[in-house]
Amino acid sequence: MDKKQLSERDICSKFITPAITQAGWDIQTQVREELTFTAGRVIVRGRLHTRGEKRRADYVLYHQANQPIAVIEAKDNKHSVGSGMQQALAYSDALDTPFVFSSNGDGFLFHDKTGTGANRETELTLDQFPSPKELWQRYCQWKGLTPKAAQTIESPYYDDGRGRTPRYYQMNAINRTVEAVARGQDRILLVMATGTGKTYTAFQIIWRLWKSKQKKRILFLADRNILVNQTMVGDFRPFGPAMAKLSPNAAGMERDGVAQDLTLAIQKNTKKVNKQYEIYLGLYQALSGTEEVRNVYKQFSEDFFDLIVIDECHRGSAKEDSAWRDILTYFKNATQIGLTATPKETKDTSNIDYFGEPIYTYSLKQGIDDGFLAPYKVVRIDFDVDLQGWRPKAGQKDKYGNLIEDRIYNQKDIDKNIVFDERTQLVAMKITEYLQKTGEFQKTIVFCDDIDHAERMRQALVNLNPERVAENRKYVMRITGDNDEGKNELDNFINPESKYPVIATTSKLMTTGVDAKTCKLIVLDQRIQSMTEFKQIIGRGTRIDDDYDKHWFTILDFKKATELFADPTFDGDPVQVYNPEPQDTPVPPDELPEGESIVQGERTEGEQSDDDYPIYEGGTTAGGGISEPRTKYVVNGVAVKVIDERIQYLDGNGKLITESLTDYTRLCVTKQFATLNDFLRKWGDAEQKKAIIEKLATQGVLWDDLQADVSKKLGYELDAFDLIAHIVYGQPPLSRKERANNVKKRNYFTKYQGAAKQVLEGLLEKYADTGVEHIEDTKILLLPPFNQLGTGPELLNAFGGKPKYLSAVKELEDQLYLPPESA
């Protein structure tokens, strides 16, 4: 056997897999071949999208399910034994595995991250591949795990029997946390971007620690009632009767269309806590801040809980003077795990001071790069009154007769201290215009400064969308903490199958704990004063939902928040930043003027804005929460103008670009083929042309969009070859029919007889109709008109067998792409 002639897959099956199994690895339970662990970045161009290349490891070896410890990268025997090492190391970094192998079938190059000096990389023969026991012992020694701790971390994941497994980064977070607890670490911080499954990750951590009996009584703290309810009937449901909610109020949720009552740990009549449960879920506020059940947590002894998991820990637990922190201080002997999507520190809040450095971070940028989270576009709109300021005339009163204090009002004051009716109307008009041009039933959240602002925005949107509101009054709803009807519609808003509400105006209620998978538009008309709050708000749109065509989202920014709180290292850059001229539509165009660029503002930090509270017209307050009412002036008759808007895209690597679709295609292709000769040579050498077509698609070439754009100008469609040759290298375009006719003129088919000739003639016609990709698949012989000439095997035999048939197809393709003068 000549190894040099074997494919990479043949090397795997004939040499690598036997070496692994001979070393004692169970091929069914400990080995995963060709493991794809990312989804492929969503690449957005205009209103279209494609997926980038997925990351795939040839082999991942596991100590047990969901506990990877080694990666193997295979190459064919034309490569050296270590040629796959750098690629394997990149995979091992992502998968958090310390043992890395590269092989070409002759042996292995072994990279041991647990080793030092000369022991870092060694060459092994095929029969020297290490056993599972050997690698596990090295792993435990490297992690500093005692035999007892090693036994703890071997506790299994929960398996729902339906094949659901954690994503790779969730496994990393779970395994690192369980290992940290096993080593005795009592304060742990996990940073995971919104939409990456923090609750499911928390469930698996708790399940494994609970099942191993290392942690017997557990408290899960959250800051939104809906989040606790969703968690109980969702990810935490397997805990069943061992779980209860720390709340004095009856509550229910729907799961799979069935209403479910939640088990309550606090007895309604006596307000006493039932301490017979093992898993408790509760709100910070309900345990420490309500008059009805104040400091209920003190009914437990200080050592009652072994483990406390704090969701959205940035909101309260990190502040030393917070009432919520009192809960954690009271249970100081418990292991405490903080979960947050917000890694940035502020002058008032420090997760790291309390929990220590994160043991694992999975950022929004990484989630977008991996294709698990939706990239975002930004439409920035600035108003003259915001940036230039406004000063009242001497003695000027507002619409309710209040004398306006004489000073300059700017963006800090707008909708807090002063309201311009025309500005509210203009924001609502821009939102309406965007939705009318891109889809009027896209789920939309409008973040306002307070409840009064959210109500005024609701009214403006209702008046601008009379037809939609006439169809259903819930087209626009205010969902704020003071309004029961609005809060009752929150479940419908986040339910992908509920059409209404479509637009939700809010201020604070929907910043966290709202899993709005189909939200496509986030409107920022709120002056955001902290990075934390900004990240929570944009996190409402980061989910991807293929079933509802949700692959990216748009931020419509009226308050410069996307400039002030830009954090490219964690969030990545937007796929598009658009600042239209005053007369332009708020919908981003597909092409940009060349040379336009993004301008980043300075980042600022400050205290989070006040909680929701309504403000009466004329400036008085209702609902309590502040000691003295402040005056909010309401002014009309002020001409408000748009003075700036802007746009940019991201390419497949996350870099900002400004090219048109044609320019973008040229950039993508020339990265692969610098010259026309390079392209022609690779195209001619390729065994199958569709491999090049698919490769370019993963690099961001949008074939359908490009075809539509070019055929509209030419009046006919081009083959993929001619699309590239024409668009990128300026070659005269030939239609598929012209190429097919040129082949006929050369009398190419005279060398074939009977069924073989008829098949080739049929393939040529298929090419003229649909392109080269379709004639390369042998399955085409099973379809009309070929199946009328004979069965698949019969047609292959007409050429002398499958190899000779494939050779004939390759020769046909060579004829197709000869220069026209050869005809």
Short mmCIF file of N, CA and C in Angstrom, two decimals, residues 43 45 651-652 657 659 661-673 695-702 724 728-729:
data_model
loop_
_atom_site.label_atom_id
_atom_site.label_comp_id
_atom_site.label_asym_id
_atom_site.label_seq_id
_atom_site.Cartn_x
_atom_site.Cartn_y
_atom_site.Cartn_z
N ILE A 43 -22.50 36.16 8.24
CA ILE A 43 -21.93 37.27 7.49
C ILE A 43 -23.09 38.03 6.84
N ARG A 45 -24.71 41.08 4.58
CA ARG A 45 -24.53 42.09 3.54
C ARG A 45 -25.90 42.61 3.16
N ASP A 651 -16.77 42.34 7.64
CA ASP A 651 -16.55 41.21 6.75
C ASP A 651 -16.52 39.91 7.56
N GLY A 652 -16.18 38.81 6.91
CA GLY A 652 -16.20 37.52 7.59
C GLY A 652 -15.22 37.40 8.74
N ILE A 657 -15.76 47.24 6.87
CA ILE A 657 -15.52 47.48 5.45
C ILE A 657 -16.56 48.47 4.93
N GLU A 659 -17.03 48.59 1.25
CA GLU A 659 -17.16 48.28 -0.17
C GLU A 659 -18.61 47.98 -0.56
N LEU A 661 -21.16 45.54 -2.89
CA LEU A 661 -21.18 44.09 -3.02
C LEU A 661 -20.12 43.62 -4.03
N THR A 662 -19.98 44.35 -5.12
CA THR A 662 -18.97 44.00 -6.12
C THR A 662 -17.56 44.12 -5.55
N ASP A 663 -17.29 45.23 -4.86
CA ASP A 663 -15.97 45.43 -4.25
C ASP A 663 -15.69 44.37 -3.19
N TYR A 664 -16.71 44.04 -2.43
CA TYR A 664 -16.55 43.04 -1.37
C TYR A 664 -16.22 41.68 -1.97
N THR A 665 -16.89 41.31 -3.06
CA THR A 665 -16.61 40.05 -3.74
C THR A 665 -15.17 40.03 -4.25
N ARG A 666 -14.76 41.13 -4.85
CA ARG A 666 -13.38 41.23 -5.37
C ARG A 666 -12.37 41.03 -4.24
N LEU A 667 -12.66 41.62 -3.08
CA LEU A 667 -11.76 41.48 -1.93
C LEU A 667 -11.69 40.03 -1.46
N CYS A 668 -12.85 39.38 -1.35
CA CYS A 668 -12.89 37.98 -0.90
C CYS A 668 -12.12 37.06 -1.83
N VAL A 669 -12.33 37.24 -3.14
CA VAL A 669 -11.73 36.31 -4.12
C VAL A 669 -10.23 36.51 -4.23
N THR A 670 -9.79 37.77 -4.26
CA THR A 670 -8.36 38.02 -4.44
C THR A 670 -7.54 37.58 -3.23
N LYS A 671 -8.18 37.41 -2.10
CA LYS A 671 -7.47 36.82 -0.96
C LYS A 671 -7.12 35.36 -1.23
N GLN A 672 -7.95 34.68 -2.01
CA GLN A 672 -7.71 33.29 -2.35
C GLN A 672 -6.89 33.15 -3.64
N PHE A 673 -7.18 34.02 -4.61
CA PHE A 673 -6.52 33.94 -5.92
C PHE A 673 -6.05 35.34 -6.31
N LYS A 695 -16.19 26.96 -1.01
CA LYS A 695 -15.14 27.60 -0.23
C LYS A 695 -15.30 29.12 -0.26
N LEU A 696 -15.56 29.67 -1.44
CA LEU A 696 -15.74 31.12 -1.54
C LEU A 696 -16.99 31.58 -0.80
N ALA A 697 -18.01 30.72 -0.74
CA ALA A 697 -19.22 31.08 0.00
C ALA A 697 -18.92 31.22 1.49
N THR A 698 -18.07 30.33 2.02
CA THR A 698 -17.72 30.43 3.44
C THR A 698 -16.86 31.66 3.73
N GLN A 699 -16.20 32.20 2.68
CA GLN A 699 -15.39 33.40 2.86
C GLN A 699 -16.22 34.67 2.70
N GLY A 700 -17.52 34.50 2.42
CA GLY A 700 -18.39 35.67 2.37
C GLY A 700 -18.94 36.03 1.01
N VAL A 701 -18.62 35.28 -0.04
CA VAL A 701 -19.18 35.58 -1.36
C VAL A 701 -20.65 35.14 -1.37
N LEU A 702 -21.54 36.11 -1.58
CA LEU A 702 -22.98 35.83 -1.60
C LEU A 702 -23.39 35.57 -3.05
N ILE A 724 -17.00 35.27 -11.40
CA ILE A 724 -15.72 35.66 -10.80
C ILE A 724 -14.80 36.29 -11.84
N VAL A 728 -14.31 40.10 -10.84
CA VAL A 728 -13.03 40.28 -10.14
C VAL A 728 -11.89 40.63 -11.10
N TYR A 729 -11.87 39.96 -12.27
CA TYR A 729 -10.71 40.13 -13.15
C TYR A 729 -11.03 40.85 -14.46
#
